[in-house]
Amino acid sequence: MTITAPAEPQTATDATGLPAWFSHDRFGMFIHWGLYALPARHEWVKNRERITDADYQKYFDHFDPDLFDATDWARRARAAGMKYVVLTTKHHEGFALWDSKLTDYKSTATRFGRDIVREFVDAVRAEGLRVGFYHSLIDWHHPDFTIDGVHPRRDDGAEAIAALNEGRDMARYRDYLHGQVSELLTDYGKIDYLFYDFSYRDNDHEDIWGGKGRDDWGSSELLELTRRLQPGIIVNDRLDLPGDIVTPEQYQPDKPMEVDGVQVPWEACQTLNGSWGYDRDNLNLKSVDLLVRMLVDGVSNNGNMLLNIGPTGRGEFDGVSRQTLDGIGEWMRRHDRSVYGAGPAAFQAPAGTVYTQRGDRLYLHLFTWPFEHVHLPDLAGRVAYAQLLHDASEIHYREIPPGTRAQNTGLGGQPAGTLTLTLPIVRPDVAVPVVEIFLKDA
Ligand code: GLC
């Protein structure tokens, strides 16, 4: 029997009133796992291929992830520098990864027989990481969930759909949804984060049979329930109500995000290959250095990154995911000072670079490697020391007096206030080189 810690309120908050860990930690792991790992061709496979419940049943019958080891998942997340892990407790297919009392469509009723959420929560906590749940508002398996424009049965024809919808009752589905969320937020100790997914009431592309939103989910009550059961939990913005954070998906905001002109905490969720669930033949892979650039670019715009892994049907991270996480971890091991507790800088970064800042430390991320010199506006007179972050090797800098002409080997032509760094010719062999700049005052 596992003993889980009681829910307790978290007190430290950041400038926006959110629990402080979120904007400090910056980097989390998303895990999309469910029956769709078996077809291994995207977590929306049931929808995309319009698969019936009867035909989807074979994945339930063959779900037996014998290599599942939550401790291995959690350790890999920690080694990659991630500070929180968010697991799909249920995705749109409706399959529950825990021992829900409200359904038999759950992991404990498969031949595998284990409560995956329980093992996940315990392992993630044991590694000292924060625990997050993703929970799908959508359910393509529940008999009361009405057929709409994104349902696998959407193309069955008006008559068949009307017949299918006859007797379906979203009020009963709402009870089920709220009941399952209650289980998850009551029986697994402290949960730090909840990613509800998603509302599509006004979705132009799904207007044939309509969409669903806050009234269908009972969003106000669900949000109230969530906060009551888990004081201090961070909730996303997909209930068709404003949440604590904004969640851009598979794109990078190019500036701090705002709602009605006010900056808001945000987190970009990103995939390794465009798919969330394990997608065997999808090789559209992001490289380690691209992912690191995305992470620091987000931090420079005051955002977090939630990077997804889709474990296989055997229950483990596939080879590419492991290598990618290892590569990110190798970078984070030496460079995490530019990420944790850091945010946008008070200075304008030169072209091809991105700054993050934490107090008196300014981090210059060099996305391209220039020949020997990089000119930093407005930093003249303000720097006490500079070094390459990965090896703490000194970086020389100087101010070229304004008005100096460039001639022969002499640099010049820089505006007043410019500080010029001298970099080694050879680019350091790290995913993204970083210069750590110690400011005299901040
Ligand atoms: C979506 C998709 C989905 C994925 C998610 C992650 O809206 O429906 O499959 O789980 O976003 O953000």
Coordinates of C-alpha atoms and ligand atoms in Angstrom, one line a residue:
M1 CA 0.0 0.0 0.0
T2 CA 1.3 3.4 -0.9
I3 CA 1.1 6.4 1.4
T4 CA 0.6 9.7 -0.3
A5 CA 1.1 13.1 1.2
P6 CA -2.0 15.1 2.0
A7 CA -2.9 18.0 -0.1
E8 CA -1.4 21.2 1.3
P9 CA -1.7 24.7 0.1
Q10 CA 1.4 26.2 -1.4
T11 CA 2.2 29.6 -0.2
A12 CA 5.1 31.1 -2.1
T13 CA 3.8 33.1 -5.0
D14 CA 5.4 35.0 -7.8
A15 CA 4.6 38.5 -9.1
T16 CA 1.5 37.3 -10.9
G17 CA 0.1 35.5 -7.8
L18 CA 0.9 32.0 -9.2
P19 CA 2.8 29.5 -7.0
A20 CA 6.4 30.6 -7.4
W21 CA 7.7 27.2 -8.6
F22 CA 6.1 27.5 -12.0
S23 CA 7.9 30.6 -13.3
H24 CA 11.0 29.5 -11.6
D25 CA 11.2 26.0 -12.9
R26 CA 10.5 26.8 -16.5
F27 CA 10.8 23.3 -17.9
G28 CA 8.5 20.3 -17.6
M29 CA 7.8 17.0 -19.3
F30 CA 4.5 16.1 -20.9
I31 CA 3.7 12.4 -21.2
H32 CA 1.0 11.3 -23.6
W33 CA 0.2 7.6 -23.0
G34 CA -2.9 5.5 -23.5
L35 CA -4.3 2.8 -25.7
Y36 CA -3.2 4.8 -28.8
A37 CA 0.4 3.8 -28.1
L38 CA -0.5 0.5 -29.7
P39 CA -1.7 1.6 -33.1
A40 CA 1.3 3.9 -32.8
R41 CA 0.0 6.4 -35.4
H42 CA -1.0 9.5 -33.4
E43 CA -3.2 9.9 -30.3
W44 CA -6.1 11.0 -32.5
V45 CA -6.1 7.8 -34.5
K46 CA -9.6 6.9 -33.4
N47 CA -10.8 10.2 -34.8
R48 CA -8.7 10.4 -37.9
E49 CA -9.6 6.9 -39.0
R50 CA -13.2 7.0 -37.7
I51 CA -12.6 3.8 -35.8
T52 CA -15.7 2.4 -34.0
D53 CA -15.6 1.4 -30.3
A54 CA -15.8 -2.2 -31.4
D55 CA -12.7 -1.9 -33.6
Y56 CA -10.8 0.1 -31.1
Q57 CA -11.4 -2.6 -28.5
K58 CA -8.4 -4.6 -29.7
Y59 CA -6.1 -2.0 -28.2
F60 CA -7.7 -2.4 -24.8
D61 CA -7.5 -6.2 -25.1
H62 CA -3.8 -6.1 -26.0
F63 CA -2.7 -3.3 -23.6
D64 CA 0.2 -4.9 -21.7
P65 CA 3.1 -2.5 -21.3
D66 CA 5.4 -4.9 -19.5
L67 CA 8.4 -2.5 -19.6
F68 CA 6.5 0.3 -17.9
D69 CA 8.7 1.7 -15.1
A70 CA 7.5 5.0 -13.7
T71 CA 10.8 5.5 -11.9
D72 CA 12.7 5.3 -15.1
W73 CA 10.4 7.9 -16.6
A74 CA 10.8 10.2 -13.6
R75 CA 14.6 9.8 -13.6
R76 CA 14.9 10.6 -17.2
A77 CA 12.8 13.7 -16.7
R78 CA 14.9 14.9 -13.9
A79 CA 18.2 14.1 -15.7
A80 CA 16.9 16.2 -18.6
G81 CA 16.5 19.2 -16.2
M82 CA 12.7 19.0 -16.1
K83 CA 11.1 20.0 -12.8
Y84 CA 7.6 18.8 -13.3
V85 CA 5.9 16.0 -15.1
V86 CA 2.4 16.0 -16.6
L87 CA 0.7 12.7 -17.4
T88 CA -2.4 12.1 -19.5
T89 CA -4.7 10.5 -16.9
K90 CA -7.3 10.2 -19.7
H91 CA -7.0 11.3 -23.4
H92 CA -9.8 11.9 -25.9
E93 CA -10.1 8.1 -26.4
G94 CA -11.6 7.9 -22.8
F95 CA -9.2 5.3 -21.4
A96 CA -8.4 5.9 -17.7
L97 CA -4.9 5.2 -16.6
W98 CA -6.0 4.8 -13.0
D99 CA -8.3 2.6 -11.0
S100 CA -11.4 4.7 -11.5
K101 CA -14.5 3.4 -9.7
L102 CA -16.7 5.0 -12.3
T103 CA -15.7 2.9 -15.3
D104 CA -14.2 -0.4 -16.4
Y105 CA -12.5 1.4 -19.3
K106 CA -9.3 1.6 -17.2
S107 CA -5.8 0.3 -16.9
T108 CA -6.6 -1.9 -13.9
A109 CA -9.2 -3.7 -16.0
T110 CA -6.8 -4.7 -18.7
R111 CA -4.5 -7.7 -18.6
F112 CA -1.8 -5.2 -17.4
G113 CA -3.9 -4.6 -14.3
R114 CA -1.9 -1.7 -12.7
D115 CA -2.8 1.7 -11.5
I116 CA -0.5 3.8 -13.7
V117 CA -1.4 7.1 -12.2
R118 CA -0.5 5.8 -8.7
E119 CA 2.9 4.5 -9.9
F120 CA 3.5 7.7 -11.8
V121 CA 2.7 10.0 -8.9
D122 CA 4.8 8.1 -6.4
A123 CA 7.8 7.9 -8.8
V124 CA 7.7 11.6 -9.8
R125 CA 7.5 12.7 -6.2
A126 CA 10.3 10.4 -5.2
E127 CA 12.5 12.2 -7.7
G128 CA 11.6 15.5 -6.1
L129 CA 9.6 16.7 -9.1
R130 CA 6.2 18.3 -9.2
V131 CA 3.2 16.3 -10.3
G132 CA 0.8 17.3 -13.0
F133 CA -2.2 15.7 -14.7
Y134 CA -3.6 16.3 -18.2
H135 CA -7.2 15.4 -18.3
S136 CA -9.3 15.2 -21.5
L137 CA -12.7 16.9 -21.3
I138 CA -13.5 15.1 -24.5
D139 CA -14.4 11.4 -24.3
W140 CA -14.9 9.4 -27.5
H141 CA -15.8 6.2 -25.5
H142 CA -18.4 7.4 -23.0
P143 CA -21.9 6.4 -24.0
D144 CA -23.4 9.8 -23.0
F145 CA -20.9 11.9 -24.8
T146 CA -22.8 13.3 -27.8
I147 CA -21.5 13.0 -31.3
D148 CA -20.0 16.4 -32.4
G149 CA -17.8 17.7 -35.2
V150 CA -14.6 16.1 -33.7
H151 CA -16.1 12.8 -32.8
P152 CA -14.9 9.7 -34.6
R153 CA -18.6 9.1 -35.7
R154 CA -19.0 12.6 -37.2
D155 CA -19.2 11.3 -40.8
D156 CA -21.8 8.6 -40.2
G157 CA -24.6 10.6 -41.8
A158 CA -27.3 12.8 -40.2
E159 CA -29.7 9.9 -39.6
A160 CA -27.2 7.6 -37.9
I161 CA -25.8 10.4 -35.8
A162 CA -29.3 11.5 -34.7
A163 CA -30.0 7.8 -33.7
L164 CA -26.6 7.7 -31.9
N165 CA -27.3 10.9 -30.0
E166 CA -30.8 9.8 -29.0
G167 CA -30.6 9.0 -25.3
R168 CA -27.1 10.4 -24.9
D169 CA -27.1 12.8 -22.0
M170 CA -24.3 15.3 -21.4
A171 CA -25.5 15.9 -17.9
R172 CA -24.7 12.3 -17.0
Y173 CA -21.3 12.7 -18.8
R174 CA -20.6 15.9 -16.8
D175 CA -21.2 13.9 -13.6
Y176 CA -18.8 11.3 -14.8
L177 CA -16.2 13.9 -15.8
H178 CA -16.4 15.7 -12.4
G179 CA -16.5 12.4 -10.6
Q180 CA -13.3 11.2 -12.3
V181 CA -11.6 14.5 -11.6
S182 CA -12.6 14.2 -7.9
E183 CA -11.0 10.8 -7.7
L184 CA -7.8 12.0 -9.3
L185 CA -7.6 15.1 -7.0
T186 CA -8.5 13.2 -3.9
D187 CA -6.8 9.9 -4.0
Y188 CA -3.3 10.8 -5.2
G189 CA -2.0 13.3 -2.7
K190 CA -0.8 16.8 -3.7
I191 CA -1.3 17.6 -7.4
D192 CA 0.5 20.7 -8.5
Y193 CA -0.9 21.3 -12.0
L194 CA -3.9 20.4 -14.1
F195 CA -4.1 20.7 -17.9
Y196 CA -7.7 20.3 -19.1
D197 CA -8.1 19.6 -22.8
F198 CA -10.0 21.1 -24.6
S199 CA -12.9 23.4 -25.6
Y200 CA -14.0 23.9 -29.1
R201 CA -17.4 25.7 -28.8
D202 CA -16.6 28.3 -31.5
N203 CA -14.4 26.2 -33.7
D204 CA -15.2 27.1 -37.3
H205 CA -13.7 23.8 -38.6
E206 CA -16.0 21.7 -36.5
D207 CA -19.3 23.5 -37.1
I208 CA -21.0 20.6 -38.9
W209 CA -22.2 19.0 -35.7
G210 CA -21.2 21.8 -33.4
G211 CA -18.6 21.9 -30.7
K212 CA -18.4 21.9 -26.9
G213 CA -17.5 24.4 -24.3
R214 CA -18.0 25.5 -20.7
D215 CA -21.7 24.6 -20.5
D216 CA -21.0 21.1 -21.7
W217 CA -18.2 20.5 -19.3
G218 CA -19.8 22.4 -16.3
S219 CA -16.6 24.4 -16.3
S220 CA -17.2 26.8 -13.5
E221 CA -18.1 23.9 -11.1
L222 CA -15.2 21.9 -12.4
L223 CA -12.8 24.7 -11.8
E224 CA -14.2 25.3 -8.3
L225 CA -14.0 21.6 -7.5
T226 CA -10.4 21.5 -8.7
R227 CA -9.3 24.5 -6.6
R228 CA -11.3 23.2 -3.6
L229 CA -9.7 19.7 -3.7
Q230 CA -6.2 21.0 -4.5
P231 CA -5.6 24.5 -3.1
G232 CA -2.7 26.1 -4.9
I233 CA -3.0 24.0 -8.0
I234 CA -2.2 25.6 -11.3
V235 CA -5.0 25.2 -13.9
N236 CA -4.7 25.9 -17.6
D237 CA -7.0 27.9 -19.9
R238 CA -8.8 25.2 -21.9
L239 CA -12.0 25.0 -19.9
D240 CA -13.5 27.8 -22.0
L241 CA -12.8 30.0 -19.0
P242 CA -9.7 32.0 -18.2
G243 CA -7.2 29.9 -16.3
D244 CA -3.9 30.5 -14.4
I245 CA -1.7 30.1 -17.5
V246 CA -2.0 30.4 -21.3
T247 CA -1.1 27.3 -23.2
P248 CA 0.2 27.9 -26.8
E249 CA 0.5 24.5 -28.5
Q250 CA 3.2 23.7 -31.0
Y251 CA 4.2 27.3 -31.7
Q252 CA 6.6 29.7 -30.0
P253 CA 5.3 33.1 -29.0
D254 CA 7.7 35.8 -30.2
K255 CA 7.1 38.1 -27.3
P256 CA 5.7 37.9 -23.7
M257 CA 2.1 36.8 -24.0
E258 CA -0.7 39.2 -23.0
V259 CA -4.4 38.9 -22.4
D260 CA -6.2 42.2 -22.7
G261 CA -2.9 44.1 -22.6
V262 CA -1.7 42.5 -19.4
Q263 CA 1.2 40.0 -19.4
V264 CA 0.2 36.5 -18.4
P265 CA 2.1 33.4 -17.4
W266 CA 2.4 31.0 -20.3
E267 CA 3.7 27.6 -21.1
A268 CA 4.3 26.3 -24.7
C269 CA 3.6 22.6 -25.0
Q270 CA 5.9 21.1 -27.7
T271 CA 6.4 17.7 -29.3
L272 CA 9.5 15.9 -30.5
N273 CA 7.9 15.1 -33.9
G274 CA 4.5 16.8 -34.1
S275 CA 2.6 13.9 -32.6
W276 CA 1.8 13.6 -28.9
G277 CA 1.2 9.9 -28.7
Y278 CA 3.8 7.4 -29.8
D279 CA 3.9 7.6 -33.6
R280 CA 6.3 5.0 -34.9
D281 CA 6.8 6.1 -38.5
N282 CA 6.9 9.8 -37.8
L283 CA 10.5 10.9 -38.2
N284 CA 9.8 14.7 -38.3
L285 CA 12.2 15.1 -35.3
K286 CA 13.4 18.2 -33.6
S287 CA 17.1 18.2 -32.8
V288 CA 18.5 18.8 -29.3
D289 CA 19.8 22.2 -30.3
L290 CA 16.5 23.3 -31.7
L291 CA 14.7 22.2 -28.5
V292 CA 17.2 24.0 -26.3
R293 CA 16.8 27.1 -28.5
M294 CA 13.0 26.8 -28.1
L295 CA 13.4 26.5 -24.3
V296 CA 15.6 29.6 -23.8
D297 CA 13.6 31.6 -26.4
G298 CA 10.5 30.9 -24.3
V299 CA 12.3 31.9 -21.0
S300 CA 13.5 35.1 -22.7
N301 CA 9.8 35.8 -23.4
N302 CA 8.7 34.9 -19.8
G303 CA 7.4 31.4 -20.8
N304 CA 7.8 27.8 -19.8
M305 CA 8.2 24.8 -22.0
L306 CA 6.4 21.5 -21.5
L307 CA 8.1 19.0 -23.8
N308 CA 6.3 15.8 -24.7
I309 CA 7.3 12.2 -24.7
G310 CA 5.0 9.5 -26.1
P311 CA 6.0 6.2 -24.5
T312 CA 5.7 3.0 -26.6
G313 CA 3.1 0.3 -26.1
R314 CA 5.7 -1.6 -24.1
G315 CA 5.7 1.3 -21.7
E316 CA 9.1 2.8 -22.2
F317 CA 10.5 5.9 -23.9
D318 CA 11.8 5.0 -27.4
G319 CA 15.4 5.3 -28.4
V320 CA 15.0 8.7 -30.1
S321 CA 13.2 10.2 -27.1
R322 CA 15.9 8.9 -24.8
Q323 CA 18.7 10.3 -26.9
T324 CA 17.0 13.6 -27.2
L325 CA 16.4 13.8 -23.4
D326 CA 20.0 12.8 -22.8
G327 CA 21.2 15.6 -25.1
I328 CA 19.0 18.2 -23.5
G329 CA 20.2 17.0 -20.0
E330 CA 23.8 17.3 -21.1
W331 CA 23.2 20.9 -22.0
M332 CA 21.1 21.6 -18.9
R333 CA 23.7 20.1 -16.6
R334 CA 26.1 23.0 -17.5
H335 CA 23.6 25.7 -18.4
D336 CA 20.6 25.5 -16.2
R337 CA 21.6 28.7 -14.5
S338 CA 20.3 30.5 -17.6
V339 CA 16.9 28.8 -17.3
Y340 CA 15.8 28.3 -13.6
G341 CA 14.6 31.5 -12.0
A342 CA 15.5 33.4 -15.2
G343 CA 13.2 35.5 -17.4
P344 CA 13.3 38.3 -19.9
A345 CA 16.3 40.6 -19.8
A346 CA 16.3 44.4 -19.5
F347 CA 18.6 44.7 -22.5
Q348 CA 18.2 44.4 -26.3
A349 CA 19.9 41.2 -27.5
P350 CA 22.0 41.5 -30.7
A351 CA 20.8 39.6 -33.9
G352 CA 21.2 35.8 -33.7
T353 CA 21.3 35.8 -29.9
V354 CA 18.8 35.5 -27.0
Y355 CA 19.2 36.9 -23.5
T356 CA 17.7 35.6 -20.3
Q357 CA 18.4 37.4 -17.0
R358 CA 18.2 36.5 -13.3
G359 CA 19.1 39.4 -11.0
D360 CA 22.7 40.5 -11.8
R361 CA 23.3 37.7 -14.2
L362 CA 22.7 38.1 -17.9
Y363 CA 22.9 35.1 -20.2
L364 CA 23.8 35.6 -23.8
H365 CA 22.7 32.5 -25.8
L366 CA 24.5 32.4 -29.2
F367 CA 22.2 30.8 -31.7
T368 CA 24.7 31.5 -34.4
W369 CA 28.5 31.6 -33.8
P370 CA 30.0 34.9 -35.0
F371 CA 33.6 35.5 -36.0
E372 CA 35.4 36.6 -32.8
H373 CA 33.3 39.6 -31.8
V374 CA 29.8 40.2 -30.5
H375 CA 28.7 43.7 -29.9
L376 CA 26.3 44.2 -27.0
P377 CA 24.3 47.5 -26.9
D378 CA 24.0 49.5 -23.7
L379 CA 26.3 47.3 -21.6
A380 CA 29.4 49.5 -21.6
G381 CA 30.5 50.2 -18.0
R382 CA 28.0 47.8 -16.6
V383 CA 29.8 44.5 -16.7
A384 CA 32.0 43.2 -13.9
Y385 CA 33.0 39.8 -15.5
A386 CA 32.1 37.5 -18.3
Q387 CA 32.7 33.8 -18.9
L388 CA 31.5 31.0 -21.1
L389 CA 29.0 29.2 -19.0
H390 CA 29.8 25.6 -19.9
D391 CA 33.5 25.8 -18.7
A392 CA 33.8 29.0 -16.8
S393 CA 36.5 30.3 -19.1
E394 CA 37.0 34.0 -19.1
I395 CA 35.6 36.1 -22.0
H396 CA 37.4 39.4 -22.6
Y397 CA 35.4 42.5 -23.3
R398 CA 36.1 46.1 -24.1
E399 CA 34.5 49.4 -25.0
I400 CA 35.6 50.9 -28.2
P401 CA 35.3 54.7 -27.8
P402 CA 32.5 56.1 -29.8
G403 CA 33.7 57.8 -32.9
T404 CA 36.6 55.4 -33.4
R405 CA 36.9 54.6 -37.1
A406 CA 37.5 51.0 -38.1
Q407 CA 40.9 50.8 -39.7
N408 CA 43.3 48.0 -40.5
T409 CA 43.0 45.6 -37.6
G410 CA 41.2 48.1 -35.4
L411 CA 37.5 47.7 -34.6
G412 CA 35.3 50.8 -34.7
G413 CA 32.0 52.2 -35.8
Q414 CA 30.1 51.1 -32.8
P415 CA 27.5 53.3 -31.2
A416 CA 28.1 54.7 -27.7
G417 CA 27.3 52.3 -24.9
T418 CA 28.4 49.2 -26.8
L419 CA 30.4 46.5 -25.1
T420 CA 32.3 44.2 -27.4
L421 CA 33.1 40.6 -26.4
T422 CA 35.9 38.6 -27.8
L423 CA 34.9 35.0 -28.4
P424 CA 37.1 32.0 -29.3
I425 CA 37.3 31.2 -33.0
V426 CA 36.1 27.6 -32.4
R427 CA 32.5 27.3 -31.3
P428 CA 32.2 25.4 -28.1
D429 CA 30.9 21.9 -28.6
V430 CA 27.6 22.4 -26.8
A431 CA 24.0 22.5 -28.1
V432 CA 23.8 26.3 -27.6
P433 CA 26.8 28.2 -26.3
V434 CA 26.1 30.7 -23.5
V435 CA 28.1 33.6 -22.1
E436 CA 27.4 34.4 -18.5
I437 CA 27.7 38.1 -17.9
F438 CA 28.0 39.5 -14.3
L439 CA 26.4 42.9 -14.2
K440 CA 27.8 45.5 -11.8
D441 CA 24.3 46.3 -10.7
A442 CA 20.9 45.0 -11.6
Ligands
GLC1 C1 -4.6 19.0 -28.2 C2 -4.8 17.7 -28.8 C3 -4.0 16.7 -28.2 C4 -2.9 17.0 -27.2 C5 -3.0 18.3 -26.7 C6 -1.7 18.8 -26.0 O1 -5.5 19.9 -28.2 O2 -6.1 17.3 -28.9 O3 -4.0 15.5 -28.7 O4 -3.2 16.2 -26.1 O5 -3.6 19.3 -27.4 O6 -1.7 20.1 -25.7

